[in-house]
Coordinates of C-alpha atoms in Angstrom, one line a residue:
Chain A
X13 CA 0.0 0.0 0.0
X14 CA 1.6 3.1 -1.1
X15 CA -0.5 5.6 1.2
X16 CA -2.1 7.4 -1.9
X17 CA -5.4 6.6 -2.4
X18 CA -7.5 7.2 -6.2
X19 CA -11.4 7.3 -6.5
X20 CA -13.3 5.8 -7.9
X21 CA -11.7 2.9 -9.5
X22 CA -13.0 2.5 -12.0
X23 CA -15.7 4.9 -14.4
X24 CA -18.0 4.4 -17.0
X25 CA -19.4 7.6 -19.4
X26 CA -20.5 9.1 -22.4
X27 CA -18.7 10.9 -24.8
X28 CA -19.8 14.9 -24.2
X29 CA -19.5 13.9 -20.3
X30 CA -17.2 15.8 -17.8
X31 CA -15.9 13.5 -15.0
X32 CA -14.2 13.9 -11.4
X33 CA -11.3 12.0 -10.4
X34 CA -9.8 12.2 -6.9
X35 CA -6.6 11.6 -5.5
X36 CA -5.4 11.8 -1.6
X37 CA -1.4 12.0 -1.4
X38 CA 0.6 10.4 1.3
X39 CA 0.2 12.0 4.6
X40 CA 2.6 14.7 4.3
X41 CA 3.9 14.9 0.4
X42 CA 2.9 18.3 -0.8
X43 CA 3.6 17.4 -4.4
X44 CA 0.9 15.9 -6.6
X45 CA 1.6 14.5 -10.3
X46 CA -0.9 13.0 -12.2
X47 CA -0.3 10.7 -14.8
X48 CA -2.5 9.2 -18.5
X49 CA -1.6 5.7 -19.3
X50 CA -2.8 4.2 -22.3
X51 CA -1.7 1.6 -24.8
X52 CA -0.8 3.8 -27.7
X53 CA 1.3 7.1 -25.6
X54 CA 2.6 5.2 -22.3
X55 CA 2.6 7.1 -19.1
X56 CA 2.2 10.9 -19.8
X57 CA 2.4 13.8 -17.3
X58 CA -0.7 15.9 -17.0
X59 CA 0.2 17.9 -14.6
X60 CA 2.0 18.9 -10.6
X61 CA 0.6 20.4 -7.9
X62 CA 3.1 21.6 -5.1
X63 CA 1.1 22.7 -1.6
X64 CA -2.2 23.7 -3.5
X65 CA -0.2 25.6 -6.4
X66 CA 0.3 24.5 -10.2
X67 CA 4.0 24.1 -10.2
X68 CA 4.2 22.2 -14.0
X69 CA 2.0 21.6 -16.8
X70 CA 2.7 18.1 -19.2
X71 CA 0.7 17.0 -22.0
X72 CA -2.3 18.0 -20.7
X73 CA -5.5 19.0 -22.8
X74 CA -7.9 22.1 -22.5
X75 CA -10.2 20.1 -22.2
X76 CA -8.7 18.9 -18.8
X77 CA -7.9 20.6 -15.5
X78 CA -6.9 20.1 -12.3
X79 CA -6.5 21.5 -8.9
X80 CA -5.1 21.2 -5.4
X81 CA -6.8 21.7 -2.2
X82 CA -5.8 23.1 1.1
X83 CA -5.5 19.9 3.1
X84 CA -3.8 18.5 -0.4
X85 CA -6.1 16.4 -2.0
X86 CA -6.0 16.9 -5.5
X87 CA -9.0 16.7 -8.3
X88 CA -8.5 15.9 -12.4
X89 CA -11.5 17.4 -14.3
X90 CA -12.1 15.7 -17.7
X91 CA -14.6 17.3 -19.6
X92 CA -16.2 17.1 -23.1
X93 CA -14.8 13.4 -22.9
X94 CA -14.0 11.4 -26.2
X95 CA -13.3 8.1 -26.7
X96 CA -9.7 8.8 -27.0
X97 CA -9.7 10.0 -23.3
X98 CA -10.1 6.1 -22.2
X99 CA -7.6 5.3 -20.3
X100 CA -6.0 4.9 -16.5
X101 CA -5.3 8.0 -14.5
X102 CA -2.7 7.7 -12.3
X103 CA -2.3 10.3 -9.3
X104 CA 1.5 10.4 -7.8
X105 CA 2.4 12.1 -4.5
X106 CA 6.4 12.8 -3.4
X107 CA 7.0 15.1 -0.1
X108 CA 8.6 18.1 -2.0
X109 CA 8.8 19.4 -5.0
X110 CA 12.5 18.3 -6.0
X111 CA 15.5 18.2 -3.9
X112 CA 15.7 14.2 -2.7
X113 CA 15.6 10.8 -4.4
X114 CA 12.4 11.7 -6.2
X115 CA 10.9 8.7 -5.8
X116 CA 7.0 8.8 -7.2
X117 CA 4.7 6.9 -4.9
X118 CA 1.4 5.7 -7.1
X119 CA -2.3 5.2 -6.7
X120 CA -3.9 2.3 -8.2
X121 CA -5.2 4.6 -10.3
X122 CA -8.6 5.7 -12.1
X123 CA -9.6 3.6 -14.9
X124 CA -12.0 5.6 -17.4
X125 CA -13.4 4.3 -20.2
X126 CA -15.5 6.3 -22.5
X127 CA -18.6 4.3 -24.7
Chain B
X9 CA 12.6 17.4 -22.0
X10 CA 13.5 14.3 -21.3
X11 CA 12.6 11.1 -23.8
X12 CA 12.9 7.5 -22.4
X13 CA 12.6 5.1 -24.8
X14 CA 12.3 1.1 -24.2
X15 CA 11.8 -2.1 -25.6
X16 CA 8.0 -3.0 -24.8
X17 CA 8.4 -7.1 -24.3
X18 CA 10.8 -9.4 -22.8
X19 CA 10.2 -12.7 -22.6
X20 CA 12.5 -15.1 -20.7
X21 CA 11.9 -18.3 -18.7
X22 CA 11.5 -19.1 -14.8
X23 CA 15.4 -19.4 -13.4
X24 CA 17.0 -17.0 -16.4
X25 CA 19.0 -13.6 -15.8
X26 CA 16.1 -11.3 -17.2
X27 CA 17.6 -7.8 -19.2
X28 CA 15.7 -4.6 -19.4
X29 CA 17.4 -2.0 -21.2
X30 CA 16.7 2.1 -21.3
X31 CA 18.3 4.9 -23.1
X32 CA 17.2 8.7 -22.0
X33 CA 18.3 11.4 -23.8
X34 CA 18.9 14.1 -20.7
X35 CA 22.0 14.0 -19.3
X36 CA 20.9 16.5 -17.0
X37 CA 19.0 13.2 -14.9
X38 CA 20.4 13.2 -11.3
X39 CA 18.7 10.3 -10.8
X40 CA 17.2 7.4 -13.2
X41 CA 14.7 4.5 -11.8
X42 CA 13.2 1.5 -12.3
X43 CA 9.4 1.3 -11.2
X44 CA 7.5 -2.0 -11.7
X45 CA 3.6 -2.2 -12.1
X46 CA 1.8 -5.4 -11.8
X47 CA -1.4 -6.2 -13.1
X48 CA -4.3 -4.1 -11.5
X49 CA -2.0 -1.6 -9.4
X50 CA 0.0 1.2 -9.6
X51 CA 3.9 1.8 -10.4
X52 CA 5.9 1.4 -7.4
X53 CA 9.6 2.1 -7.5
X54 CA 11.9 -0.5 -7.5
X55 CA 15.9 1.1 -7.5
X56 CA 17.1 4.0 -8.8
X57 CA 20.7 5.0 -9.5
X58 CA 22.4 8.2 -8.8
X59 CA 24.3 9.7 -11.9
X60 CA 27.4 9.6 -10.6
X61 CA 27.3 6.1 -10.2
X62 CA 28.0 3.1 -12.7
X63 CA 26.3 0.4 -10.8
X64 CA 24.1 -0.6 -8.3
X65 CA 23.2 -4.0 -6.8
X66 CA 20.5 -4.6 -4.5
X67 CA 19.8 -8.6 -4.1
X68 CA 18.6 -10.0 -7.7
X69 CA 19.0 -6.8 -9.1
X70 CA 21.7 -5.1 -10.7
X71 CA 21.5 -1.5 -12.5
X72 CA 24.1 -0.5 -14.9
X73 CA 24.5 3.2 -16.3
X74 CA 26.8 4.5 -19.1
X75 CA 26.6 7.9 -19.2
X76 CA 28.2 8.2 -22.1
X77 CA 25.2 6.1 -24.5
X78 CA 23.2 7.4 -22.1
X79 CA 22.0 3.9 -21.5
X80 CA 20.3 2.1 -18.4
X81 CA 19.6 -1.1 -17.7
X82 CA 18.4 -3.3 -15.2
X83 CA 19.0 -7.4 -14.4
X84 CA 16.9 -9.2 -12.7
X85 CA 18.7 -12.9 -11.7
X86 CA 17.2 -16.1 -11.2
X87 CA 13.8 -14.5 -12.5
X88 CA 10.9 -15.9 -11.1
X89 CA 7.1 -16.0 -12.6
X90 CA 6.4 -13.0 -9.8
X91 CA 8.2 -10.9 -11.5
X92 CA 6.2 -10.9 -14.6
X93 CA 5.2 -7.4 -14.6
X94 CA 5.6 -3.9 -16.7
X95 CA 9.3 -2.7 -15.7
X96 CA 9.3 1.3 -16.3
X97 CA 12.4 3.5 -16.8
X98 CA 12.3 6.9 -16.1
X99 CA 14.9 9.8 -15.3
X100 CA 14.8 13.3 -13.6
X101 CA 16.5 16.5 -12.3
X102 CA 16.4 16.6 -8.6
X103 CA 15.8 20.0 -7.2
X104 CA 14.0 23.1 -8.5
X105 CA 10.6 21.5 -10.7
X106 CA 10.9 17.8 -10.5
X107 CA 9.3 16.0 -13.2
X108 CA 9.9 12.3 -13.7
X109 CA 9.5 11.3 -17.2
X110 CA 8.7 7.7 -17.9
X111 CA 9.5 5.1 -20.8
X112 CA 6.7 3.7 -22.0
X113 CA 7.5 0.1 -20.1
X114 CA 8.7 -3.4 -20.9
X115 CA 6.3 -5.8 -20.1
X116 CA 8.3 -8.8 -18.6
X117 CA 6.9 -12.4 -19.6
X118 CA 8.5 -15.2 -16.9
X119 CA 7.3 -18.4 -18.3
X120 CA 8.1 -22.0 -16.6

């Protein structure tokens, strides 16, 4: 268990839907990444968060946002959702923004597929 | 940025030394790492390397680095049918913004 925890699970919409995924870091890490993984592009960075403030921006779409909250929980927004948007979200916490070993620790991530 | 680039399957059977190889193309990485990620769950990191370093061995595993190809790779010994999983490389600056950037991950076959 890596301490992060990812909700829901798993998600089943409609193409034109928006959708809320939800991430809770490790107690403590004020950094939150989150990730795309799909067949075709591999694990992409969307986005970090650094104690409730964008600090970098990946591939991420328009279409998608995201946002940090005071006591660090993060949220991915997915709107106007195609079916190109199927894939597993992964959220990512580490304790700072840089400065040690780095190491990522996962969620089980957010599994979205779009009929 | 950074591009890690992989082969996406290994196959090899139950007992074998098992080969993943990497190559990045920032030589700005102060560290690189191996994460695994087994069916159903997320990637959780296995070593990592300091860039300074050539090799590291921790138990079955052994990471080389060469700098100069800007090459990585990890062996796993005596591999075993839990270890079939989806090995990722990935390498990043430490300090300032810290943005890991994976490969796209060898999916590792152990058959008896």
């Amino acid at each position: 268990d890596s301490g992060v925890t990812q909700t829901p699970k798993h998600l089943i919409t409609a193409t034109g839907q928006r959708v809320t995924l939800r991430c809770s870091p490790r107690s403590g890490d004020l950094s939150v990444y989150w990730y795309q993984q799909s067949l075709d592009q591999g694990l992409q960075f969307l986005i970090q968060y650094y104690n409730g403030e964008e600090r970098a921006k990946g591939n991420i779409l328009e279409r998608f946002s995201a946002q940090q909250f005071p006591d660090l929980h993060s949220e991915l927004n997915l709107s106007s959702l195609e079916l190109g948007d199927s894939a597993l979200y992964f959220c990512a916490s580490n304790p700072l923004a840089g400065g040690n070993t780095g190491e990522l620790f996962f969620g089980e991530g957010s599994r979205l597929t779009v009929l | 940025g950074e591009d890690v680039e992989q082969s996406l399957f290994l196959s090899v059977r139950e007992g074998d030394s098992s080969v993943i190889n990497c190559t990045y193309t920032d030589s700005s990485s102060t560290y690189l790492y191996w994460y695994k990620q087994e069916p159903g769950a997320g990637l959780q990191l296995l070593t990592y390397i300091f860039s300074n370093m050539d090799m590291k061995q921790d138990q079955r595993l052994t990471v080389l680095l060469n700098k100069k190809d800007k090459h990585l790779s990890l062996r796993i010994a005596d591999t075993q049918t839990g270890d079939s999983a989806i090995y990722f490389c990935a390498g990043g600056a430490s300090g300032g913004s810290y943005i890991p950037t994976f490969g796209r991950g060898t999916s590792l076959i152990v058959h008896p």
